[in-house]
Amino acid sequence: MYPVIEFCINNLVSGSQKAKEELEKDPDLDVIEYGCTSFCGICSQFLFAIVDGEPIMADTPDELVDKVYDFLEENDLI
């Protein structure tokens, strides 16, 4: 089973689309898009993804990708 990376469609429009596209290139990740992830406070302030149930926040798409991989490595998910 691969780690699940979830994105909110509203956050994709706000700038996390590039991070999603980069993470989708990794065959060892399941990247999913939802209409809403119920993290509205975070969604309105940061680019973010939910990794294994934990919100990961960043200011840029590249930083978000780096933080997602850091989280995965720190938690032995990859």
PDB file of N, CA, C and O in Angstrom:
ATOM      1  N   MET A   1       0.847  -1.185   0.000  1.00  0.00           N
ATOM      2  CA  MET A   1       0.000   0.000   0.000  1.00  0.00           C
ATOM      3  C   MET A   1       0.887   1.242   0.000  1.00  0.00           C
ATOM      4  O   MET A   1       1.836   1.353   0.768  1.00  0.00           O
ATOM      5  N   TYR A   2       0.570   2.163  -0.865  1.00  0.00           N
ATOM      6  CA  TYR A   2       1.356   3.380  -1.015  1.00  0.00           C
ATOM      7  C   TYR A   2       0.839   4.475  -0.089  1.00  0.00           C
ATOM      8  O   TYR A   2      -0.352   4.511   0.234  1.00  0.00           O
ATOM      9  N   PRO A   3       1.726   5.408   0.303  1.00  0.00           N
ATOM     10  CA  PRO A   3       1.259   6.562   1.089  1.00  0.00           C
ATOM     11  C   PRO A   3       0.252   7.371   0.276  1.00  0.00           C
ATOM     12  O   PRO A   3       0.384   7.513  -0.941  1.00  0.00           O
ATOM     13  N   VAL A   4      -0.761   7.888   0.964  1.00  0.00           N
ATOM     14  CA  VAL A   4      -1.804   8.682   0.313  1.00  0.00           C
ATOM     15  C   VAL A   4      -1.531  10.161   0.559  1.00  0.00           C
ATOM     16  O   VAL A   4      -1.350  10.588   1.696  1.00  0.00           O
ATOM     17  N   ILE A   5      -1.499  10.923  -0.527  1.00  0.00           N
ATOM     18  CA  ILE A   5      -1.317  12.366  -0.472  1.00  0.00           C
ATOM     19  C   ILE A   5      -2.616  12.984  -0.980  1.00  0.00           C
ATOM     20  O   ILE A   5      -3.004  12.760  -2.129  1.00  0.00           O
ATOM     21  N   GLU A   6      -3.289  13.752  -0.114  1.00  0.00           N
ATOM     22  CA  GLU A   6      -4.590  14.316  -0.465  1.00  0.00           C
ATOM     23  C   GLU A   6      -4.482  15.829  -0.678  1.00  0.00           C
ATOM     24  O   GLU A   6      -3.801  16.515   0.078  1.00  0.00           O
ATOM     25  N   PHE A   7      -5.181  16.308  -1.692  1.00  0.00           N
ATOM     26  CA  PHE A   7      -5.230  17.733  -1.993  1.00  0.00           C
ATOM     27  C   PHE A   7      -6.672  18.208  -2.044  1.00  0.00           C
ATOM     28  O   PHE A   7      -7.551  17.492  -2.509  1.00  0.00           O
ATOM     29  N   CYS A   8      -6.893  19.425  -1.589  1.00  0.00           N
ATOM     30  CA  CYS A   8      -8.191  20.099  -1.685  1.00  0.00           C
ATOM     31  C   CYS A   8      -8.227  20.858  -3.010  1.00  0.00           C
ATOM     32  O   CYS A   8      -7.272  21.580  -3.339  1.00  0.00           O
ATOM     33  N   ILE A   9      -9.305  20.733  -3.746  1.00  0.00           N
ATOM     34  CA  ILE A   9      -9.402  21.413  -5.041  1.00  0.00           C
ATOM     35  C   ILE A   9      -9.270  22.925  -4.904  1.00  0.00           C
ATOM     36  O   ILE A   9      -8.671  23.582  -5.747  1.00  0.00           O
ATOM     37  N   ASN A  10      -9.788  23.477  -3.815  1.00  0.00           N
ATOM     38  CA  ASN A  10      -9.664  24.925  -3.606  1.00  0.00           C
ATOM     39  C   ASN A  10      -8.215  25.332  -3.413  1.00  0.00           C
ATOM     40  O   ASN A  10      -7.788  26.401  -3.861  1.00  0.00           O
ATOM     41  N   ASN A  11      -7.429  24.487  -2.754  1.00  0.00           N
ATOM     42  CA  ASN A  11      -6.021  24.792  -2.544  1.00  0.00           C
ATOM     43  C   ASN A  11      -5.229  24.607  -3.838  1.00  0.00           C
ATOM     44  O   ASN A  11      -4.254  25.320  -4.066  1.00  0.00           O
ATOM     45  N   LEU A  12      -5.653  23.690  -4.671  1.00  0.00           N
ATOM     46  CA  LEU A  12      -4.999  23.524  -5.974  1.00  0.00           C
ATOM     47  C   LEU A  12      -5.113  24.804  -6.784  1.00  0.00           C
ATOM     48  O   LEU A  12      -4.138  25.254  -7.393  1.00  0.00           O
ATOM     49  N   VAL A  13      -6.290  25.397  -6.753  1.00  0.00           N
ATOM     50  CA  VAL A  13      -6.525  26.650  -7.469  1.00  0.00           C
ATOM     51  C   VAL A  13      -5.678  27.778  -6.861  1.00  0.00           C
ATOM     52  O   VAL A  13      -5.230  28.678  -7.565  1.00  0.00           O
ATOM     53  N   SER A  14      -5.408  27.676  -5.565  1.00  0.00           N
ATOM     54  CA  SER A  14      -4.622  28.701  -4.877  1.00  0.00           C
ATOM     55  C   SER A  14      -3.120  28.547  -5.099  1.00  0.00           C
ATOM     56  O   SER A  14      -2.348  29.392  -4.662  1.00  0.00           O
ATOM     57  N   GLY A  15      -2.689  27.448  -5.727  1.00  0.00           N
ATOM     58  CA  GLY A  15      -1.277  27.334  -6.057  1.00  0.00           C
ATOM     59  C   GLY A  15      -0.611  25.999  -5.805  1.00  0.00           C
ATOM     60  O   GLY A  15       0.545  25.814  -6.178  1.00  0.00           O
ATOM     61  N   SER A  16      -1.282  25.054  -5.181  1.00  0.00           N
ATOM     62  CA  SER A  16      -0.621  23.775  -4.897  1.00  0.00           C
ATOM     63  C   SER A  16      -0.674  22.795  -6.078  1.00  0.00           C
ATOM     64  O   SER A  16      -0.146  21.687  -5.988  1.00  0.00           O
ATOM     65  N   GLN A  17      -1.272  23.192  -7.200  1.00  0.00           N
ATOM     66  CA  GLN A  17      -1.380  22.335  -8.379  1.00  0.00           C
ATOM     67  C   GLN A  17      -0.011  21.839  -8.841  1.00  0.00           C
ATOM     68  O   GLN A  17       0.156  20.672  -9.180  1.00  0.00           O
ATOM     69  N   LYS A  18       0.980  22.721  -8.845  1.00  0.00           N
ATOM     70  CA  LYS A  18       2.322  22.338  -9.291  1.00  0.00           C
ATOM     71  C   LYS A  18       2.889  21.236  -8.394  1.00  0.00           C
ATOM     72  O   LYS A  18       3.508  20.290  -8.879  1.00  0.00           O
ATOM     73  N   ALA A  19       2.673  21.341  -7.083  1.00  0.00           N
ATOM     74  CA  ALA A  19       3.144  20.306  -6.153  1.00  0.00           C
ATOM     75  C   ALA A  19       2.431  18.992  -6.434  1.00  0.00           C
ATOM     76  O   ALA A  19       3.059  17.922  -6.449  1.00  0.00           O
ATOM     77  N   LYS A  20       1.128  19.038  -6.655  1.00  0.00           N
ATOM     78  CA  LYS A  20       0.353  17.825  -6.952  1.00  0.00           C
ATOM     79  C   LYS A  20       0.883  17.149  -8.209  1.00  0.00           C
ATOM     80  O   LYS A  20       1.097  15.934  -8.226  1.00  0.00           O
ATOM     81  N   GLU A  21       1.131  17.933  -9.246  1.00  0.00           N
ATOM     82  CA  GLU A  21       1.632  17.380 -10.498  1.00  0.00           C
ATOM     83  C   GLU A  21       2.996  16.725 -10.306  1.00  0.00           C
ATOM     84  O   GLU A  21       3.269  15.671 -10.882  1.00  0.00           O
ATOM     85  N   GLU A  22       3.850  17.328  -9.501  1.00  0.00           N
ATOM     86  CA  GLU A  22       5.170  16.757  -9.234  1.00  0.00           C
ATOM     87  C   GLU A  22       5.049  15.445  -8.452  1.00  0.00           C
ATOM     88  O   GLU A  22       5.717  14.454  -8.774  1.00  0.00           O
ATOM     89  N   LEU A  23       4.200  15.419  -7.441  1.00  0.00           N
ATOM     90  CA  LEU A  23       4.029  14.213  -6.631  1.00  0.00           C
ATOM     91  C   LEU A  23       3.363  13.082  -7.427  1.00  0.00           C
ATOM     92  O   LEU A  23       3.638  11.906  -7.186  1.00  0.00           O
ATOM     93  N   GLU A  24       2.519  13.425  -8.378  1.00  0.00           N
ATOM     94  CA  GLU A  24       1.860  12.405  -9.216  1.00  0.00           C
ATOM     95  C   GLU A  24       2.858  11.648 -10.085  1.00  0.00           C
ATOM     96  O   GLU A  24       2.569  10.534 -10.529  1.00  0.00           O
ATOM     97  N   LYS A  25       4.023  12.217 -10.314  1.00  0.00           N
ATOM     98  CA  LYS A  25       5.049  11.543 -11.113  1.00  0.00           C
ATOM     99  C   LYS A  25       5.674  10.373 -10.367  1.00  0.00           C
ATOM    100  O   LYS A  25       6.303   9.520 -10.983  1.00  0.00           O
ATOM    101  N   ASP A  26       5.514  10.341  -9.051  1.00  0.00           N
ATOM    102  CA  ASP A  26       6.106   9.288  -8.230  1.00  0.00           C
ATOM    103  C   ASP A  26       5.168   8.080  -8.202  1.00  0.00           C
ATOM    104  O   ASP A  26       4.073   8.155  -7.636  1.00  0.00           O
ATOM    105  N   PRO A  27       5.570   6.956  -8.779  1.00  0.00           N
ATOM    106  CA  PRO A  27       4.686   5.789  -8.827  1.00  0.00           C
ATOM    107  C   PRO A  27       4.449   5.142  -7.460  1.00  0.00           C
ATOM    108  O   PRO A  27       3.562   4.301  -7.325  1.00  0.00           O
ATOM    109  N   ASP A  28       5.215   5.554  -6.452  1.00  0.00           N
ATOM    110  CA  ASP A  28       5.066   4.980  -5.112  1.00  0.00           C
ATOM    111  C   ASP A  28       4.147   5.794  -4.214  1.00  0.00           C
ATOM    112  O   ASP A  28       4.097   5.566  -3.002  1.00  0.00           O
ATOM    113  N   LEU A  29       3.440   6.757  -4.797  1.00  0.00           N
ATOM    114  CA  LEU A  29       2.495   7.583  -4.043  1.00  0.00           C
ATOM    115  C   LEU A  29       1.117   7.505  -4.672  1.00  0.00           C
ATOM    116  O   LEU A  29       0.989   7.432  -5.896  1.00  0.00           O
ATOM    117  N   ASP A  30       0.084   7.534  -3.837  1.00  0.00           N
ATOM    118  CA  ASP A  30      -1.289   7.676  -4.319  1.00  0.00           C
ATOM    119  C   ASP A  30      -1.714   9.110  -4.054  1.00  0.00           C
ATOM    120  O   ASP A  30      -1.858   9.518  -2.899  1.00  0.00           O
ATOM    121  N   VAL A  31      -1.876   9.878  -5.113  1.00  0.00           N
ATOM    122  CA  VAL A  31      -2.247  11.284  -5.001  1.00  0.00           C
ATOM    123  C   VAL A  31      -3.725  11.418  -5.346  1.00  0.00           C
ATOM    124  O   VAL A  31      -4.163  10.994  -6.417  1.00  0.00           O
ATOM    125  N   ILE A  32      -4.468  12.010  -4.411  1.00  0.00           N
ATOM    126  CA  ILE A  32      -5.925  12.103  -4.545  1.00  0.00           C
ATOM    127  C   ILE A  32      -6.347  13.558  -4.408  1.00  0.00           C
ATOM    128  O   ILE A  32      -5.802  14.302  -3.597  1.00  0.00           O
ATOM    129  N   GLU A  33      -7.353  13.927  -5.161  1.00  0.00           N
ATOM    130  CA  GLU A  33      -7.919  15.285  -5.123  1.00  0.00           C
ATOM    131  C   GLU A  33      -9.352  15.208  -4.607  1.00  0.00           C
ATOM    132  O   GLU A  33     -10.128  14.370  -5.061  1.00  0.00           O
ATOM    133  N   TYR A  34      -9.676  16.070  -3.649  1.00  0.00           N
ATOM    134  CA  TYR A  34     -11.028  16.134  -3.086  1.00  0.00           C
ATOM    135  C   TYR A  34     -11.618  17.522  -3.289  1.00  0.00           C
ATOM    136  O   TYR A  34     -10.883  18.505  -3.414  1.00  0.00           O
ATOM    137  N   GLY A  35     -12.925  17.602  -3.256  1.00  0.00           N
ATOM    138  CA  GLY A  35     -13.597  18.897  -3.322  1.00  0.00           C
ATOM    139  C   GLY A  35     -13.317  19.734  -2.086  1.00  0.00           C
ATOM    140  O   GLY A  35     -13.154  20.934  -2.154  1.00  0.00           O
ATOM    141  N   CYS A  36     -13.243  19.079  -0.929  1.00  0.00           N
ATOM    142  CA  CYS A  36     -12.931  19.760   0.330  1.00  0.00           C
ATOM    143  C   CYS A  36     -12.329  18.729   1.280  1.00  0.00           C
ATOM    144  O   CYS A  36     -12.788  17.594   1.351  1.00  0.00           O
ATOM    145  N   THR A  37     -11.309  19.138   2.015  1.00  0.00           N
ATOM    146  CA  THR A  37     -10.673  18.233   2.974  1.00  0.00           C
ATOM    147  C   THR A  37     -10.967  18.643   4.415  1.00  0.00           C
ATOM    148  O   THR A  37     -10.420  18.061   5.344  1.00  0.00           O
ATOM    149  N   SER A  38     -11.797  19.654   4.611  1.00  0.00           N
ATOM    150  CA  SER A  38     -12.202  20.142   5.934  1.00  0.00           C
ATOM    151  C   SER A  38     -11.052  20.743   6.736  1.00  0.00           C
ATOM    152  O   SER A  38     -11.068  20.737   7.959  1.00  0.00           O
ATOM    153  N   PHE A  39     -10.056  21.264   6.053  1.00  0.00           N
ATOM    154  CA  PHE A  39      -8.969  22.012   6.676  1.00  0.00           C
ATOM    155  C   PHE A  39      -9.031  23.460   6.173  1.00  0.00           C
ATOM    156  O   PHE A  39      -8.026  24.033   5.754  1.00  0.00           O
ATOM    157  N   CYS A  40     -10.193  24.073   6.233  1.00  0.00           N
ATOM    158  CA  CYS A  40     -10.443  25.376   5.620  1.00  0.00           C
ATOM    159  C   CYS A  40      -9.531  26.485   6.162  1.00  0.00           C
ATOM    160  O   CYS A  40      -9.087  27.335   5.403  1.00  0.00           O
ATOM    161  N   GLY A  41      -9.243  26.464   7.465  1.00  0.00           N
ATOM    162  CA  GLY A  41      -8.372  27.482   8.041  1.00  0.00           C
ATOM    163  C   GLY A  41      -6.979  27.428   7.451  1.00  0.00           C
ATOM    164  O   GLY A  41      -6.391  28.451   7.097  1.00  0.00           O
ATOM    165  N   ILE A  42      -6.440  26.218   7.332  1.00  0.00           N
ATOM    166  CA  ILE A  42      -5.121  26.025   6.733  1.00  0.00           C
ATOM    167  C   ILE A  42      -5.178  26.329   5.238  1.00  0.00           C
ATOM    168  O   ILE A  42      -4.313  27.000   4.687  1.00  0.00           O
ATOM    169  N   CYS A  43      -6.215  25.857   4.596  1.00  0.00           N
ATOM    170  CA  CYS A  43      -6.381  25.997   3.146  1.00  0.00           C
ATOM    171  C   CYS A  43      -6.397  27.461   2.714  1.00  0.00           C
ATOM    172  O   CYS A  43      -5.875  27.809   1.668  1.00  0.00           O
ATOM    173  N   SER A  44      -6.971  28.311   3.548  1.00  0.00           N
ATOM    174  CA  SER A  44      -7.072  29.721   3.185  1.00  0.00           C
ATOM    175  C   SER A  44      -5.769  30.484   3.405  1.00  0.00           C
ATOM    176  O   SER A  44      -5.611  31.582   2.888  1.00  0.00           O
ATOM    177  N   GLN A  45      -4.814  29.900   4.148  1.00  0.00           N
ATOM    178  CA  GLN A  45      -3.586  30.613   4.485  1.00  0.00           C
ATOM    179  C   GLN A  45      -2.324  30.046   3.846  1.00  0.00           C
ATOM    180  O   GLN A  45      -1.339  30.766   3.691  1.00  0.00           O
ATOM    181  N   PHE A  46      -2.320  28.767   3.532  1.00  0.00           N
ATOM    182  CA  PHE A  46      -1.106  28.107   3.049  1.00  0.00           C
ATOM    183  C   PHE A  46      -1.412  27.188   1.876  1.00  0.00           C
ATOM    184  O   PHE A  46      -2.546  26.800   1.675  1.00  0.00           O
ATOM    185  N   LEU A  47      -0.364  26.803   1.164  1.00  0.00           N
ATOM    186  CA  LEU A  47      -0.454  25.663   0.275  1.00  0.00           C
ATOM    187  C   LEU A  47      -0.319  24.455   1.185  1.00  0.00           C
ATOM    188  O   LEU A  47       0.478  24.471   2.124  1.00  0.00           O
ATOM    189  N   PHE A  48      -1.108  23.419   0.960  1.00  0.00           N
ATOM    190  CA  PHE A  48      -1.017  22.268   1.844  1.00  0.00           C
ATOM    191  C   PHE A  48      -1.459  20.984   1.155  1.00  0.00           C
ATOM    192  O   PHE A  48      -2.142  21.007   0.130  1.00  0.00           O
ATOM    193  N   ALA A  49      -1.020  19.895   1.758  1.00  0.00           N
ATOM    194  CA  ALA A  49      -1.434  18.552   1.367  1.00  0.00           C
ATOM    195  C   ALA A  49      -1.598  17.764   2.653  1.00  0.00           C
ATOM    196  O   ALA A  49      -0.979  18.078   3.669  1.00  0.00           O
ATOM    197  N   ILE A  50      -2.425  16.759   2.604  1.00  0.00           N
ATOM    198  CA  ILE A  50      -2.606  15.886   3.760  1.00  0.00           C
ATOM    199  C   ILE A  50      -1.867  14.584   3.451  1.00  0.00           C
ATOM    200  O   ILE A  50      -2.146  13.913   2.462  1.00  0.00           O
ATOM    201  N   VAL A  51      -0.903  14.275   4.312  1.00  0.00           N
ATOM    202  CA  VAL A  51      -0.070  13.094   4.121  1.00  0.00           C
ATOM    203  C   VAL A  51      -0.320  12.144   5.282  1.00  0.00           C
ATOM    204  O   VAL A  51      -0.057  12.493   6.436  1.00  0.00           O
ATOM    205  N   ASP A  52      -0.848  10.988   4.973  1.00  0.00           N
ATOM    206  CA  ASP A  52      -1.143   9.997   6.003  1.00  0.00           C
ATOM    207  C   ASP A  52      -1.963  10.615   7.144  1.00  0.00           C
ATOM    208  O   ASP A  52      -1.716  10.371   8.313  1.00  0.00           O
ATOM    209  N   GLY A  53      -2.907  11.479   6.773  1.00  0.00           N
ATOM    210  CA  GLY A  53      -3.796  12.111   7.747  1.00  0.00           C
ATOM    211  C   GLY A  53      -3.273  13.377   8.390  1.00  0.00           C
ATOM    212  O   GLY A  53      -3.991  14.035   9.141  1.00  0.00           O
ATOM    213  N   GLU A  54      -2.005  13.757   8.112  1.00  0.00           N
ATOM    214  CA  GLU A  54      -1.406  14.944   8.712  1.00  0.00           C
ATOM    215  C   GLU A  54      -1.292  16.075   7.692  1.00  0.00           C
ATOM    216  O   GLU A  54      -0.747  15.865   6.606  1.00  0.00           O
ATOM    217  N   PRO A  55      -1.788  17.265   8.026  1.00  0.00           N
ATOM    218  CA  PRO A  55      -1.637  18.384   7.095  1.00  0.00           C
ATOM    219  C   PRO A  55      -0.186  18.863   7.056  1.00  0.00           C
ATOM    220  O   PRO A  55       0.442  19.042   8.097  1.00  0.00           O
ATOM    221  N   ILE A  56       0.323  19.036   5.860  1.00  0.00           N
ATOM    222  CA  ILE A  56       1.672  19.552   5.631  1.00  0.00           C
ATOM    223  C   ILE A  56       1.513  20.886   4.918  1.00  0.00           C
ATOM    224  O   ILE A  56       0.882  20.957   3.871  1.00  0.00           O
ATOM    225  N   MET A  57       2.082  21.955   5.500  1.00  0.00           N
ATOM    226  CA  MET A  57       1.887  23.301   4.981  1.00  0.00           C
ATOM    227  C   MET A  57       3.188  23.886   4.442  1.00  0.00           C
ATOM    228  O   MET A  57       4.262  23.573   4.947  1.00  0.00           O
ATOM    229  N   ALA A  58       3.059  24.762   3.438  1.00  0.00           N
ATOM    230  CA  ALA A  58       4.229  25.415   2.851  1.00  0.00           C
ATOM    231  C   ALA A  58       3.796  26.721   2.197  1.00  0.00           C
ATOM    232  O   ALA A  58       2.609  26.971   1.993  1.00  0.00           O
ATOM    233  N   ASP A  59       4.794  27.512   1.854  1.00  0.00           N
ATOM    234  CA  ASP A  59       4.533  28.792   1.190  1.00  0.00           C
ATOM    235  C   ASP A  59       4.638  28.709  -0.325  1.00  0.00           C
ATOM    236  O   ASP A  59       4.092  29.545  -1.027  1.00  0.00           O
ATOM    237  N   THR A  60       5.370  27.696  -0.837  1.00  0.00           N
ATOM    238  CA  THR A  60       5.538  27.531  -2.283  1.00  0.00           C
ATOM    239  C   THR A  60       5.298  26.071  -2.664  1.00  0.00           C
ATOM    240  O   THR A  60       5.447  25.176  -1.818  1.00  0.00           O
ATOM    241  N   PRO A  61       4.985  25.816  -3.917  1.00  0.00           N
ATOM    242  CA  PRO A  61       4.803  24.422  -4.352  1.00  0.00           C
ATOM    243  C   PRO A  61       6.058  23.567  -4.161  1.00  0.00           C
ATOM    244  O   PRO A  61       5.965  22.421  -3.729  1.00  0.00           O
ATOM    245  N   ASP A  62       7.224  24.120  -4.471  1.00  0.00           N
ATOM    246  CA  ASP A  62       8.465  23.363  -4.312  1.00  0.00           C
ATOM    247  C   ASP A  62       8.719  23.013  -2.846  1.00  0.00           C
ATOM    248  O   ASP A  62       9.151  21.902  -2.531  1.00  0.00           O
ATOM    249  N   GLU A  63       8.465  23.963  -1.964  1.00  0.00           N
ATOM    250  CA  GLU A  63       8.623  23.717  -0.536  1.00  0.00           C
ATOM    251  C   GLU A  63       7.638  22.638  -0.068  1.00  0.00           C
ATOM    252  O   GLU A  63       7.988  21.788   0.752  1.00  0.00           O
ATOM    253  N   LEU A  64       6.434  22.650  -0.606  1.00  0.00           N
ATOM    254  CA  LEU A  64       5.439  21.654  -0.235  1.00  0.00           C
ATOM    255  C   LEU A  64       5.904  20.253  -0.629  1.00  0.00           C
ATOM    256  O   LEU A  64       5.817  19.315   0.161  1.00  0.00           O
ATOM    257  N   VAL A  65       6.423  20.107  -1.820  1.00  0.00           N
ATOM    258  CA  VAL A  65       6.931  18.809  -2.274  1.00  0.00           C
ATOM    259  C   VAL A  65       8.049  18.338  -1.344  1.00  0.00           C
ATOM    260  O   VAL A  65       8.062  17.188  -0.899  1.00  0.00           O
ATOM    261  N   ASP A  66       8.982  19.234  -1.028  1.00  0.00           N
ATOM    262  CA  ASP A  66      10.086  18.879  -0.135  1.00  0.00           C
ATOM    263  C   ASP A  66       9.574  18.447   1.239  1.00  0.00           C
ATOM    264  O   ASP A  66      10.039  17.452   1.804  1.00  0.00           O
ATOM    265  N   LYS A  67       8.615  19.180   1.772  1.00  0.00           N
ATOM    266  CA  LYS A  67       8.077  18.857   3.097  1.00  0.00           C
ATOM    267  C   LYS A  67       7.301  17.538   3.087  1.00  0.00           C
ATOM    268  O   LYS A  67       7.337  16.795   4.065  1.00  0.00           O
ATOM    269  N   VAL A  68       6.616  17.248   1.993  1.00  0.00           N
ATOM    270  CA  VAL A  68       5.902  15.968   1.883  1.00  0.00           C
ATOM    271  C   VAL A  68       6.913  14.819   1.929  1.00  0.00           C
ATOM    272  O   VAL A  68       6.745  13.867   2.699  1.00  0.00           O
ATOM    273  N   TYR A  69       7.972  14.923   1.135  1.00  0.00           N
ATOM    274  CA  TYR A  69       8.976  13.858   1.135  1.00  0.00           C
ATOM    275  C   TYR A  69       9.698  13.770   2.481  1.00  0.00           C
ATOM    276  O   TYR A  69       9.993  12.667   2.953  1.00  0.00           O
ATOM    277  N   ASP A  70       9.973  14.900   3.113  1.00  0.00           N
ATOM    278  CA  ASP A  70      10.589  14.881   4.448  1.00  0.00           C
ATOM    279  C   ASP A  70       9.694  14.138   5.437  1.00  0.00           C
ATOM    280  O   ASP A  70      10.166  13.294   6.208  1.00  0.00           O
ATOM    281  N   PHE A  71       8.393  14.431   5.406  1.00  0.00           N
ATOM    282  CA  PHE A  71       7.451  13.767   6.302  1.00  0.00           C
ATOM    283  C   PHE A  71       7.415  12.262   6.046  1.00  0.00           C
ATOM    284  O   PHE A  71       7.428  11.462   6.967  1.00  0.00           O
ATOM    285  N   LEU A  72       7.384  11.891   4.776  1.00  0.00           N
ATOM    286  CA  LEU A  72       7.344  10.474   4.419  1.00  0.00           C
ATOM    287  C   LEU A  72       8.582   9.741   4.923  1.00  0.00           C
ATOM    288  O   LEU A  72       8.489   8.636   5.462  1.00  0.00           O
ATOM    289  N   GLU A  73       9.746  10.368   4.767  1.00  0.00           N
ATOM    290  CA  GLU A  73      10.979   9.734   5.218  1.00  0.00           C
ATOM    291  C   GLU A  73      11.053   9.664   6.740  1.00  0.00           C
ATOM    292  O   GLU A  73      11.436   8.627   7.293  1.00  0.00           O
ATOM    293  N   GLU A  74      10.681  10.737   7.408  1.00  0.00           N
ATOM    294  CA  GLU A  74      10.736  10.780   8.878  1.00  0.00           C
ATOM    295  C   GLU A  74       9.815   9.743   9.514  1.00  0.00           C
ATOM    296  O   GLU A  74      10.067   9.264  10.613  1.00  0.00           O
ATOM    297  N   ASN A  75       8.739   9.412   8.828  1.00  0.00           N
ATOM    298  CA  ASN A  75       7.754   8.476   9.361  1.00  0.00           C
ATOM    299  C   ASN A  75       7.827   7.096   8.715  1.00  0.00           C
ATOM    300  O   ASN A  75       6.897   6.299   8.825  1.00  0.00           O
ATOM    301  N   ASP A  76       8.948   6.835   8.022  1.00  0.00           N
ATOM    302  CA  ASP A  76       9.182   5.537   7.381  1.00  0.00           C
ATOM    303  C   ASP A  76       8.019   5.094   6.488  1.00  0.00           C
ATOM    304  O   ASP A  76       7.632   3.928   6.483  1.00  0.00           O
ATOM    305  N   LEU A  77       7.484   6.037   5.745  1.00  0.00           N
ATOM    306  CA  LEU A  77       6.374   5.713   4.849  1.00  0.00           C
ATOM    307  C   LEU A  77       6.861   5.432   3.415  1.00  0.00           C
ATOM    308  O   LEU A  77       6.079   4.993   2.588  1.00  0.00           O
ATOM    309  N   ILE A  78       8.131   5.750   3.158  1.00  0.00           N
ATOM    310  CA  ILE A  78       8.717   5.398   1.851  1.00  0.00           C
ATOM    311  C   ILE A  78      10.067   4.774   2.068  1.00  0.00           C
ATOM    312  O   ILE A  78      10.664   4.871   3.088  1.00  0.00           O
TER     313      ILE A  78
END
